[in-house]
C-alpha cells in the first residue's frame, strides 16, 4: 500500500469529468475544496472519463483532456503525495462492479433521478449510459469503502441512491460495503456563466465568452471578465436575484482572495464597474498564471505517468478484491 505523507483516518472519493478543459467554476467549486480536504482525509481523486462518455465526446479531444486534467489537478495544488490520483477507465473493476450493482437496482428507483430527467429532456438521442451512470457512480464510491463523497447539492440524490444500493446489497448478501455519506461543503460557491449569469459556468457551454477555462490565454481571460454581463445600476452590491452578474464577479473575487462579501462591498463602495472588473481580472489572471506555469512544467513530464502507473496498481487491487467478494456473495463462481 502506498504510504501517504500524512496520518488520517477518514476516506473520501471525488472526481471531475474530462468533458472539456476545466473552468474557473470547477476550480473554485471543486478543486479548491479538494486541496483543502487533502490535509484532513485520505482522498481518492479520479478522472471520471467513463462518466464523460455518457454524452458524445470527440475521441482525440477526450484523450487530450484526460492527461490535461491530471496535470491541472496537480498544478492547482492537489499533492500527489497526499492523494491517490487515477484514471477511472484504467481500473476496469469499476465497470465490473457497476454491472453487479445494476442487476441489484430497481429500474423505478433509477427513473427518479432528477439529473437524468433534466439532461435527457434536452436531447432525445441520449444513450443508455446517461440513465445508468448513477450506478457507475455508486460503483466508484463503494469499491473503496469511502466515508464521505464531497458533492454539490445537485449530486446529493446520487449519493442517496448509492447508500440505498449498498444497504440493500448488505441486507441481501451480507455485510459487503461501507455506507458513505454525502459531504456538502458550506462554502461551495457556484460560479455562473459570465455572459448569462443565471446559468452555471460549464466546461461544455456553447458560448466561450461566458466561460473561463484554466488554459485560456491570460489576455482572453481579462477580456472575458471586462465584457461580463452586469446591469445599469452601477452599485457593487451582492444581490443574486437582481444583480446576478455583479454578484457572480463578487463571488469569484471572494473565492480567490479569501475576502468576505461584506469586505468586498465596502472596499468597492465608491468605484465603478470598469474598475471593479479590472481588479477581478487582476486576481483571476494572477491565480491562473501560476496554475498555467506549473501545468506547462509537468504536462509532458514522466511525473504524470509515474504517478498514474503507481496509483492504478493500488486502486485496481482494492476494487478487484471488492469485485471478487461481490461475485462470491452473488454466486458467480465455479
Ligand atoms: N460553475 C460551477 N461552479 C462551482 N462548481 C462547479 N462545478 C462544476 N461547475 C461548477 C463542480 O465541479 C465538479 C465537476 O464535476 P463534473 O465534471 O463531474 O461535472 P459538472 O458538474 O457537470 O461540470 P461542468 O463543468 O458543468 O461539466 P459539463 O459541461 O461536462 O457538464 C463538481 O464537483 C461540480 O459541482
Tab-separated table of C-alpha atoms and ligand atoms in Angstrom:
chain	number	residue	atom	x	y	z
A	1	UNK	CA	0.000	0.000	0.000
A	2	UNK	CA	1.300	3.452	-0.938
A	3	UNK	CA	2.418	5.414	2.118
A	4	UNK	CA	0.726	8.788	2.020
A	5	UNK	CA	2.657	11.648	3.600
A	6	UNK	CA	0.037	12.218	6.329
A	7	UNK	CA	-1.879	10.346	9.029
A	8	UNK	CA	-5.623	10.345	8.503
A	9	UNK	CA	-8.480	8.038	9.354
A	10	UNK	CA	-11.365	9.042	7.095
A	11	UNK	CA	-11.507	8.476	3.353
A	12	UNK	CA	-13.151	10.441	0.546
A	13	UNK	CA	-13.572	9.907	-3.185
A	14	UNK	CA	-14.133	12.620	-5.743
A	15	UNK	CA	-13.680	13.205	-9.458
A	16	UNK	CA	-14.186	15.541	-12.389
A	17	UNK	CA	-15.185	14.572	-15.923
A	18	UNK	CA	-12.660	15.356	-18.686
A	19	UNK	CA	-15.525	16.692	-20.802
A	20	UNK	CA	-13.527	19.794	-21.712
A	21	UNK	CA	-10.754	21.944	-20.241
A	22	UNK	CA	-11.816	22.659	-16.681
A	23	UNK	CA	-13.315	26.017	-15.863
A	24	UNK	CA	-12.894	28.591	-13.146
A	25	UNK	CA	-16.188	27.130	-11.817
A	26	UNK	CA	-14.676	23.644	-11.475
A	27	UNK	CA	-11.597	25.185	-9.857
A	28	UNK	CA	-13.475	27.262	-7.283
A	29	UNK	CA	-16.354	24.834	-6.699
A	30	UNK	CA	-14.453	21.551	-6.654
A	31	UNK	CA	-10.646	21.668	-6.877
A	32	UNK	CA	-10.074	24.298	-4.203
A	33	UNK	CA	-12.232	22.187	-1.852
A	34	UNK	CA	-10.173	19.090	-2.700
A	35	UNK	CA	-6.970	20.976	-1.909
A	36	UNK	CA	-8.377	21.961	1.489
A	37	UNK	CA	-9.586	18.449	2.222
A	38	UNK	CA	-6.281	16.795	1.362
A	39	UNK	CA	-4.893	17.663	4.786
A	40	UNK	CA	-7.755	16.021	6.631
A	41	UNK	CA	-8.699	12.973	4.567
A	42	UNK	CA	-7.212	10.143	2.600
A	43	UNK	CA	-8.513	11.096	-0.842
A	44	UNK	CA	-9.118	9.062	-3.972
A	45	UNK	CA	-9.261	11.663	-6.737
A	46	UNK	CA	-10.078	10.348	-10.180
A	47	UNK	CA	-10.573	11.445	-13.742
A	48	UNK	CA	-14.189	10.468	-14.423
A	49	UNK	CA	-13.621	9.632	-18.083
A	50	UNK	CA	-16.214	6.850	-18.238
A	51	UNK	CA	-18.818	9.316	-16.990
A	52	UNK	CA	-17.755	11.807	-19.660
A	53	UNK	CA	-18.812	9.431	-22.464
A	54	UNK	CA	-22.458	9.441	-21.341
A	55	UNK	CA	-22.691	12.371	-23.749
A	56	UNK	CA	-20.908	12.460	-27.157
A	57	UNK	CA	-17.164	13.261	-26.994
A	58	UNK	CA	-14.659	13.709	-29.806
A	59	UNK	CA	-12.081	10.960	-29.150
A	60	UNK	CA	-8.875	12.964	-29.783
A	61	UNK	CA	-10.090	15.759	-27.559
A	62	UNK	CA	-11.206	13.385	-24.837
A	63	UNK	CA	-7.786	11.731	-24.883
A	64	UNK	CA	-6.074	15.132	-24.541
A	65	UNK	CA	-8.405	16.292	-21.792
A	66	UNK	CA	-7.740	13.192	-19.673
A	67	UNK	CA	-4.000	13.800	-19.368
A	68	UNK	CA	-4.528	17.523	-19.162
A	69	UNK	CA	-6.886	17.117	-16.206
A	70	UNK	CA	-4.301	15.085	-14.285
A	71	UNK	CA	-1.740	17.854	-14.834
A	72	UNK	CA	-4.282	20.510	-13.884
A	73	UNK	CA	-5.179	18.733	-10.638
A	74	UNK	CA	-1.511	18.830	-9.665
A	75	UNK	CA	-0.962	22.377	-10.972
A	76	UNK	CA	-3.944	23.558	-8.893
A	77	UNK	CA	-2.382	22.224	-5.695
A	78	UNK	CA	-3.527	18.624	-5.391
A	79	UNK	CA	-0.469	16.950	-3.950
A	80	UNK	CA	0.185	13.513	-5.480
A	81	UNK	CA	1.955	12.508	-2.259
A	82	UNK	CA	-1.161	13.163	-0.227
A	83	UNK	CA	-3.805	11.826	-2.625
A	84	UNK	CA	-4.357	8.845	-4.866
A	85	UNK	CA	-4.962	10.318	-8.324
A	86	UNK	CA	-6.061	7.845	-11.012
A	87	UNK	CA	-7.923	7.462	-14.293
A	88	UNK	CA	-11.277	5.716	-13.879
A	89	UNK	CA	-11.199	3.786	-17.175
A	90	UNK	CA	-7.778	2.308	-16.332
A	91	UNK	CA	-9.448	0.441	-13.490
A	92	UNK	CA	-11.769	-1.958	-15.275
A	93	UNK	CA	-13.251	-3.148	-11.965
A	94	UNK	CA	-15.418	-0.002	-11.748
A	95	UNK	CA	-17.430	-1.198	-14.760
A	96	UNK	CA	-17.449	-4.794	-13.497
A	97	UNK	CA	-18.772	-3.758	-10.093
A	98	UNK	CA	-21.238	-1.439	-11.763
A	99	UNK	CA	-22.831	-4.345	-13.658
A	100	UNK	CA	-23.311	-6.370	-10.472
A	101	UNK	CA	-24.906	-3.325	-8.845
A	102	UNK	CA	-27.062	-2.644	-11.914
A	103	UNK	CA	-28.590	-6.089	-11.562
A	104	UNK	CA	-29.429	-5.197	-7.967
A	105	UNK	CA	-31.016	-1.784	-8.593
A	106	UNK	CA	-34.733	-1.372	-9.288
A	107	UNK	CA	-35.457	0.389	-12.587
A	108	UNK	CA	-38.065	2.558	-10.846
A	109	UNK	CA	-35.543	3.923	-8.358
A	110	UNK	CA	-33.177	4.913	-11.158
A	111	UNK	CA	-36.030	6.569	-13.067
A	112	UNK	CA	-36.499	9.038	-10.237
A	113	UNK	CA	-33.055	10.651	-10.666
A	114	UNK	CA	-33.802	14.299	-11.415
A	115	UNK	CA	-30.487	14.878	-13.201
A	116	UNK	CA	-31.388	12.188	-15.744
A	117	UNK	CA	-34.784	13.815	-16.291
A	118	UNK	CA	-33.094	17.212	-16.835
A	119	UNK	CA	-30.320	16.001	-19.126
A	120	UNK	CA	-32.463	13.621	-21.191
A	121	UNK	CA	-35.138	16.276	-21.738
A	122	UNK	CA	-32.522	18.432	-23.516
A	123	UNK	CA	-31.650	15.727	-26.047
A	124	UNK	CA	-33.910	12.897	-27.222
A	125	UNK	CA	-30.986	10.973	-28.641
A	126	UNK	CA	-29.309	10.138	-25.324
A	127	UNK	CA	-27.549	6.821	-24.682
A	128	UNK	CA	-28.487	4.200	-22.080
A	129	UNK	CA	-25.362	5.142	-20.089
A	130	UNK	CA	-26.884	8.503	-19.250
A	131	UNK	CA	-29.641	6.616	-17.457
A	132	UNK	CA	-27.405	4.101	-15.666
A	133	UNK	CA	-24.457	6.370	-14.809
A	134	UNK	CA	-25.571	6.920	-11.190
A	135	UNK	CA	-24.912	3.187	-10.711
A	136	UNK	CA	-21.399	3.574	-12.112
A	137	UNK	CA	-21.002	6.412	-9.628
A	138	UNK	CA	-22.172	4.040	-6.876
A	139	UNK	CA	-19.532	1.535	-8.047
A	140	UNK	CA	-16.812	4.242	-7.979
A	141	UNK	CA	-17.702	5.010	-4.371
A	142	UNK	CA	-18.482	1.544	-2.971
A	143	UNK	CA	-15.363	-0.082	-4.450
A	144	UNK	CA	-13.203	1.811	-1.935
A	145	UNK	CA	-15.382	1.766	1.207
A	146	UNK	CA	-15.093	5.537	1.490
A	147	UNK	CA	-16.569	7.511	4.378
A	148	UNK	CA	-17.549	10.668	2.502
A	149	UNK	CA	-18.294	11.811	-1.026
A	150	UNK	CA	-17.881	15.579	-1.489
A	151	UNK	CA	-20.607	16.682	-3.895
A	152	UNK	CA	-22.593	19.724	-4.903
A	153	UNK	CA	-26.245	19.789	-3.900
A	154	UNK	CA	-27.152	18.640	-7.462
A	155	UNK	CA	-25.394	15.302	-6.854
A	156	UNK	CA	-26.833	14.614	-3.390
A	157	UNK	CA	-29.577	12.410	-4.825
A	158	UNK	CA	-26.952	10.161	-6.421
A	159	UNK	CA	-25.200	9.647	-3.099
A	160	UNK	CA	-28.597	8.760	-1.577
A	161	UNK	CA	-29.018	6.198	-4.355
A	162	UNK	CA	-25.531	4.815	-3.614
A	163	UNK	CA	-26.458	4.440	0.049
A	164	UNK	CA	-29.701	2.638	-0.844
A	165	UNK	CA	-27.884	0.288	-3.207
A	166	UNK	CA	-25.257	-0.515	-0.552
A	167	UNK	CA	-27.770	-1.018	2.276
A	168	UNK	CA	-29.893	-3.287	0.090
A	169	UNK	CA	-26.872	-5.329	-1.067
A	170	UNK	CA	-25.601	-5.734	2.516
A	171	UNK	CA	-29.029	-6.908	3.628
A	172	UNK	CA	-29.441	-9.382	0.794
A	173	UNK	CA	-25.914	-10.827	0.632
A	174	UNK	CA	-24.335	-9.965	3.987
A	175	UNK	CA	-22.030	-7.112	5.011
A	176	UNK	CA	-20.115	-6.026	1.872
A	177	UNK	CA	-19.993	-2.217	1.680
A	178	UNK	CA	-19.354	0.692	3.995
A	179	UNK	CA	-22.272	3.142	3.799
A	180	UNK	CA	-20.922	6.526	2.606
A	181	UNK	CA	-22.233	9.978	3.464
A	182	UNK	CA	-22.531	12.976	1.157
A	183	UNK	CA	-20.226	15.815	2.202
A	184	UNK	CA	-21.698	19.129	1.119
A	185	UNK	CA	-19.180	21.925	1.610
A	186	UNK	CA	-20.753	25.002	3.236
A	187	UNK	CA	-18.643	27.430	1.280
A	188	UNK	CA	-19.083	25.677	-2.095
A	189	UNK	CA	-19.775	28.659	-4.323
A	190	UNK	CA	-21.480	28.147	-7.654
A	191	UNK	CA	-19.784	30.203	-10.368
A	192	UNK	CA	-22.081	31.402	-13.124
A	193	UNK	CA	-21.580	31.988	-16.853
A	194	UNK	CA	-20.130	35.467	-17.484
A	195	UNK	CA	-22.498	36.255	-20.351
A	196	UNK	CA	-25.591	34.538	-18.963
A	197	UNK	CA	-25.131	34.761	-15.176
A	198	UNK	CA	-28.254	32.795	-14.344
A	199	UNK	CA	-26.686	29.720	-15.938
A	200	UNK	CA	-23.827	27.725	-14.318
A	201	UNK	CA	-20.376	28.158	-15.876
A	202	UNK	CA	-19.806	24.773	-17.580
A	203	UNK	CA	-16.998	23.084	-19.492
A	204	UNK	CA	-19.383	22.105	-22.257
A	205	UNK	CA	-21.016	25.534	-22.660
A	206	UNK	CA	-21.532	26.596	-26.295
A	207	UNK	CA	-20.551	30.231	-25.784
A	208	UNK	CA	-16.800	30.502	-24.968
A	209	UNK	CA	-17.170	34.158	-23.926
A	210	UNK	CA	-19.103	33.154	-20.810
A	211	UNK	CA	-16.586	30.565	-19.656
A	212	UNK	CA	-13.081	30.953	-18.230
A	213	UNK	CA	-11.018	27.848	-18.840
A	214	UNK	CA	-7.850	27.327	-16.837
A	215	UNK	CA	-5.782	27.031	-20.026
A	216	UNK	CA	-7.211	30.119	-21.761
A	217	UNK	CA	-4.791	32.810	-22.839
A	218	UNK	CA	-4.485	35.346	-19.981
A	219	UNK	CA	-5.407	38.303	-22.234
A	220	UNK	CA	-8.550	36.477	-23.341
A	221	UNK	CA	-9.468	35.824	-19.715
A	222	UNK	CA	-9.092	39.536	-18.974
A	223	UNK	CA	-11.293	40.421	-21.965
A	224	UNK	CA	-13.973	37.940	-20.921
A	225	UNK	CA	-14.147	39.448	-17.434
A	226	UNK	CA	-14.165	43.018	-18.764
A	227	UNK	CA	-17.130	42.170	-21.004
A	228	UNK	CA	-19.065	40.131	-18.406
A	229	UNK	CA	-22.776	40.934	-18.303
A	230	UNK	CA	-23.667	43.294	-15.448
A	231	UNK	CA	-26.541	45.809	-15.066
A	232	UNK	CA	-27.077	49.547	-15.314
A	233	UNK	CA	-27.333	50.218	-11.594
A	234	UNK	CA	-23.571	50.911	-11.076
A	235	UNK	CA	-23.525	49.694	-7.449
A	236	UNK	CA	-21.179	46.913	-6.403
A	237	UNK	CA	-23.612	45.087	-4.154
A	238	UNK	CA	-24.213	41.371	-3.672
A	239	UNK	CA	-27.783	40.613	-4.769
A	240	UNK	CA	-28.073	37.322	-6.644
A	241	UNK	CA	-31.657	37.886	-7.733
A	242	UNK	CA	-31.465	41.434	-9.063
A	243	UNK	CA	-27.736	41.689	-9.856
A	244	UNK	CA	-26.622	38.171	-10.859
A	245	UNK	CA	-23.674	39.371	-12.976
A	246	UNK	CA	-22.106	41.598	-10.316
A	247	UNK	CA	-22.852	39.008	-7.600
A	248	UNK	CA	-21.053	36.368	-9.673
A	249	UNK	CA	-17.975	38.608	-10.028
A	250	UNK	CA	-18.065	39.287	-6.269
A	251	UNK	CA	-18.190	35.519	-5.652
A	252	UNK	CA	-15.217	34.960	-7.943
A	253	UNK	CA	-13.219	37.740	-6.259
A	254	UNK	CA	-14.166	36.440	-2.783
A	255	UNK	CA	-13.248	32.828	-3.581
A	256	UNK	CA	-9.823	33.760	-4.886
A	257	UNK	CA	-8.821	36.420	-2.362
A	258	UNK	CA	-10.486	34.810	0.665
A	259	UNK	CA	-12.194	38.127	1.495
A	260	UNK	CA	-15.788	38.208	2.700
A	261	UNK	CA	-18.589	39.637	0.575
A	262	UNK	CA	-19.065	42.477	3.066
A	263	UNK	CA	-15.368	43.399	2.866
A	264	UNK	CA	-15.551	43.452	-0.915
A	265	UNK	CA	-18.729	45.575	-0.981
A	266	UNK	CA	-17.104	48.078	1.413
A	267	UNK	CA	-13.832	48.184	-0.499
A	268	UNK	CA	-15.519	48.838	-3.864
A	269	UNK	CA	-18.299	51.083	-2.499
A	270	UNK	CA	-17.172	54.161	-4.429
A	271	UNK	CA	-15.764	52.532	-7.519
A	272	UNK	CA	-17.356	51.941	-10.902
A	273	UNK	CA	-17.962	48.635	-12.682
A	274	UNK	CA	-14.970	49.143	-15.006
A	275	UNK	CA	-12.535	49.494	-12.092
A	276	UNK	CA	-14.140	46.574	-10.226
A	277	UNK	CA	-13.925	44.299	-13.274
A	278	UNK	CA	-10.295	45.270	-13.785
A	279	UNK	CA	-9.454	44.191	-10.249
A	280	UNK	CA	-11.399	40.954	-10.626
A	281	UNK	CA	-9.436	40.318	-13.838
A	282	UNK	CA	-6.163	41.051	-11.986
A	283	UNK	CA	-6.762	38.491	-9.237
A	284	UNK	CA	-8.113	35.849	-11.616
A	285	UNK	CA	-5.267	36.166	-14.147
A	286	UNK	CA	-2.658	36.170	-11.365
A	287	UNK	CA	-4.119	32.947	-9.932
A	288	UNK	CA	-4.418	31.250	-13.335
A	289	UNK	CA	-0.945	32.379	-14.439
A	290	UNK	CA	0.553	30.427	-11.520
A	291	UNK	CA	-1.542	27.357	-12.372
A	292	UNK	CA	-0.514	27.534	-16.044
A	293	UNK	CA	3.204	27.797	-15.175
A	294	UNK	CA	3.019	24.663	-13.049
A	295	UNK	CA	0.839	22.950	-15.677
A	296	UNK	CA	3.255	23.509	-18.566
A	297	UNK	CA	6.159	22.340	-16.425
A	298	UNK	CA	4.594	18.911	-15.864
A	299	UNK	CA	2.216	18.173	-18.738
A	300	UNK	CA	4.894	16.450	-20.825
A	301	UNK	CA	6.934	15.069	-17.957
A	302	UNK	CA	7.257	11.456	-16.845
A	303	UNK	CA	5.992	12.543	-13.447
A	304	UNK	CA	2.390	12.201	-14.575
A	305	UNK	CA	2.868	8.704	-15.977
A	306	UNK	CA	4.773	7.592	-12.897
A	307	UNK	CA	2.009	8.806	-10.589
A	308	UNK	CA	-0.735	7.207	-12.663
A	309	UNK	CA	1.100	3.908	-13.083
A	310	UNK	CA	1.813	3.592	-9.383
A	311	UNK	CA	-1.720	4.521	-8.382
A	312	UNK	CA	-3.570	2.338	-10.838
A	313	UNK	CA	-1.985	-0.746	-9.287
A	314	UNK	CA	-3.176	0.366	-5.854
A	315	UNK	CA	-6.758	1.107	-6.837
A	316	UNK	CA	-7.102	-1.899	-9.127
A	317	UNK	CA	-6.146	-4.228	-6.284
A	318	UNK	CA	-8.699	-2.671	-3.926
A	319	UNK	CA	-11.528	-2.703	-6.483
A	320	UNK	CA	-10.623	-6.208	-7.671
A	321	UNK	CA	-10.947	-7.558	-4.116
A	322	UNK	CA	-14.332	-5.886	-3.764
A	323	UNK	CA	-15.444	-7.349	-7.113
A	324	UNK	CA	-14.364	-10.873	-6.132
A	325	UNK	CA	-16.165	-10.569	-2.786
A	326	UNK	CA	-19.330	-9.432	-4.555
A	327	UNK	CA	-19.144	-12.260	-7.108
A	328	UNK	CA	-18.806	-14.900	-4.419
A	329	UNK	CA	-21.732	-13.478	-2.460
A	330	UNK	CA	-23.892	-13.399	-5.561
A	331	UNK	CA	-22.871	-16.951	-6.520
A	332	UNK	CA	-20.809	-16.124	-9.580
A	333	UNK	CA	-18.009	-18.671	-9.236
A	334	UNK	CA	-17.146	-22.185	-10.319
B	1	LIG	N1	-19.898	26.616	-12.256
B	1	LIG	C1	-19.524	25.879	-11.232
B	1	LIG	N2	-19.369	26.436	-10.015
B	1	LIG	C2	-18.974	25.682	-8.961
B	1	LIG	N3	-18.687	24.377	-9.039
B	1	LIG	C3	-18.810	23.777	-10.231
B	1	LIG	N4	-18.621	22.515	-10.649
B	1	LIG	C4	-18.887	22.434	-11.962
B	1	LIG	N5	-19.252	23.643	-12.441
B	1	LIG	C5	-19.226	24.492	-11.386
B	1	LIG	C6	-18.144	21.439	-9.785
B	1	LIG	O1	-17.033	20.871	-10.466
B	1	LIG	C7	-17.066	19.452	-10.337
B	1	LIG	C8	-17.074	18.927	-11.750
B	1	LIG	O2	-17.916	17.940	-11.942
B	1	LIG	P1	-18.114	17.218	-13.317
B	1	LIG	O3	-17.021	17.443	-14.262
B	1	LIG	O4	-18.371	15.798	-12.964
B	1	LIG	O5	-19.445	17.763	-13.935
B	1	LIG	P2	-20.255	19.047	-13.973
B	1	LIG	O6	-20.725	19.492	-12.638
B	1	LIG	O7	-21.338	18.759	-14.971
B	1	LIG	O8	-19.226	20.119	-14.528
B	1	LIG	P3	-19.343	21.006	-15.817
B	1	LIG	O9	-18.150	21.873	-15.845
B	1	LIG	O10	-20.682	21.648	-15.887
B	1	LIG	O11	-19.182	19.921	-16.954
B	1	LIG	P4	-20.103	19.550	-18.195
B	1	LIG	O12	-20.206	20.813	-19.015
B	1	LIG	O13	-19.392	18.468	-18.895
B	1	LIG	O14	-21.445	19.101	-17.667
B	1	LIG	C9	-18.296	19.122	-9.486
B	1	LIG	O15	-17.903	18.985	-8.141
B	1	LIG	C10	-19.177	20.339	-9.644
B	1	LIG	O16	-20.020	20.559	-8.509
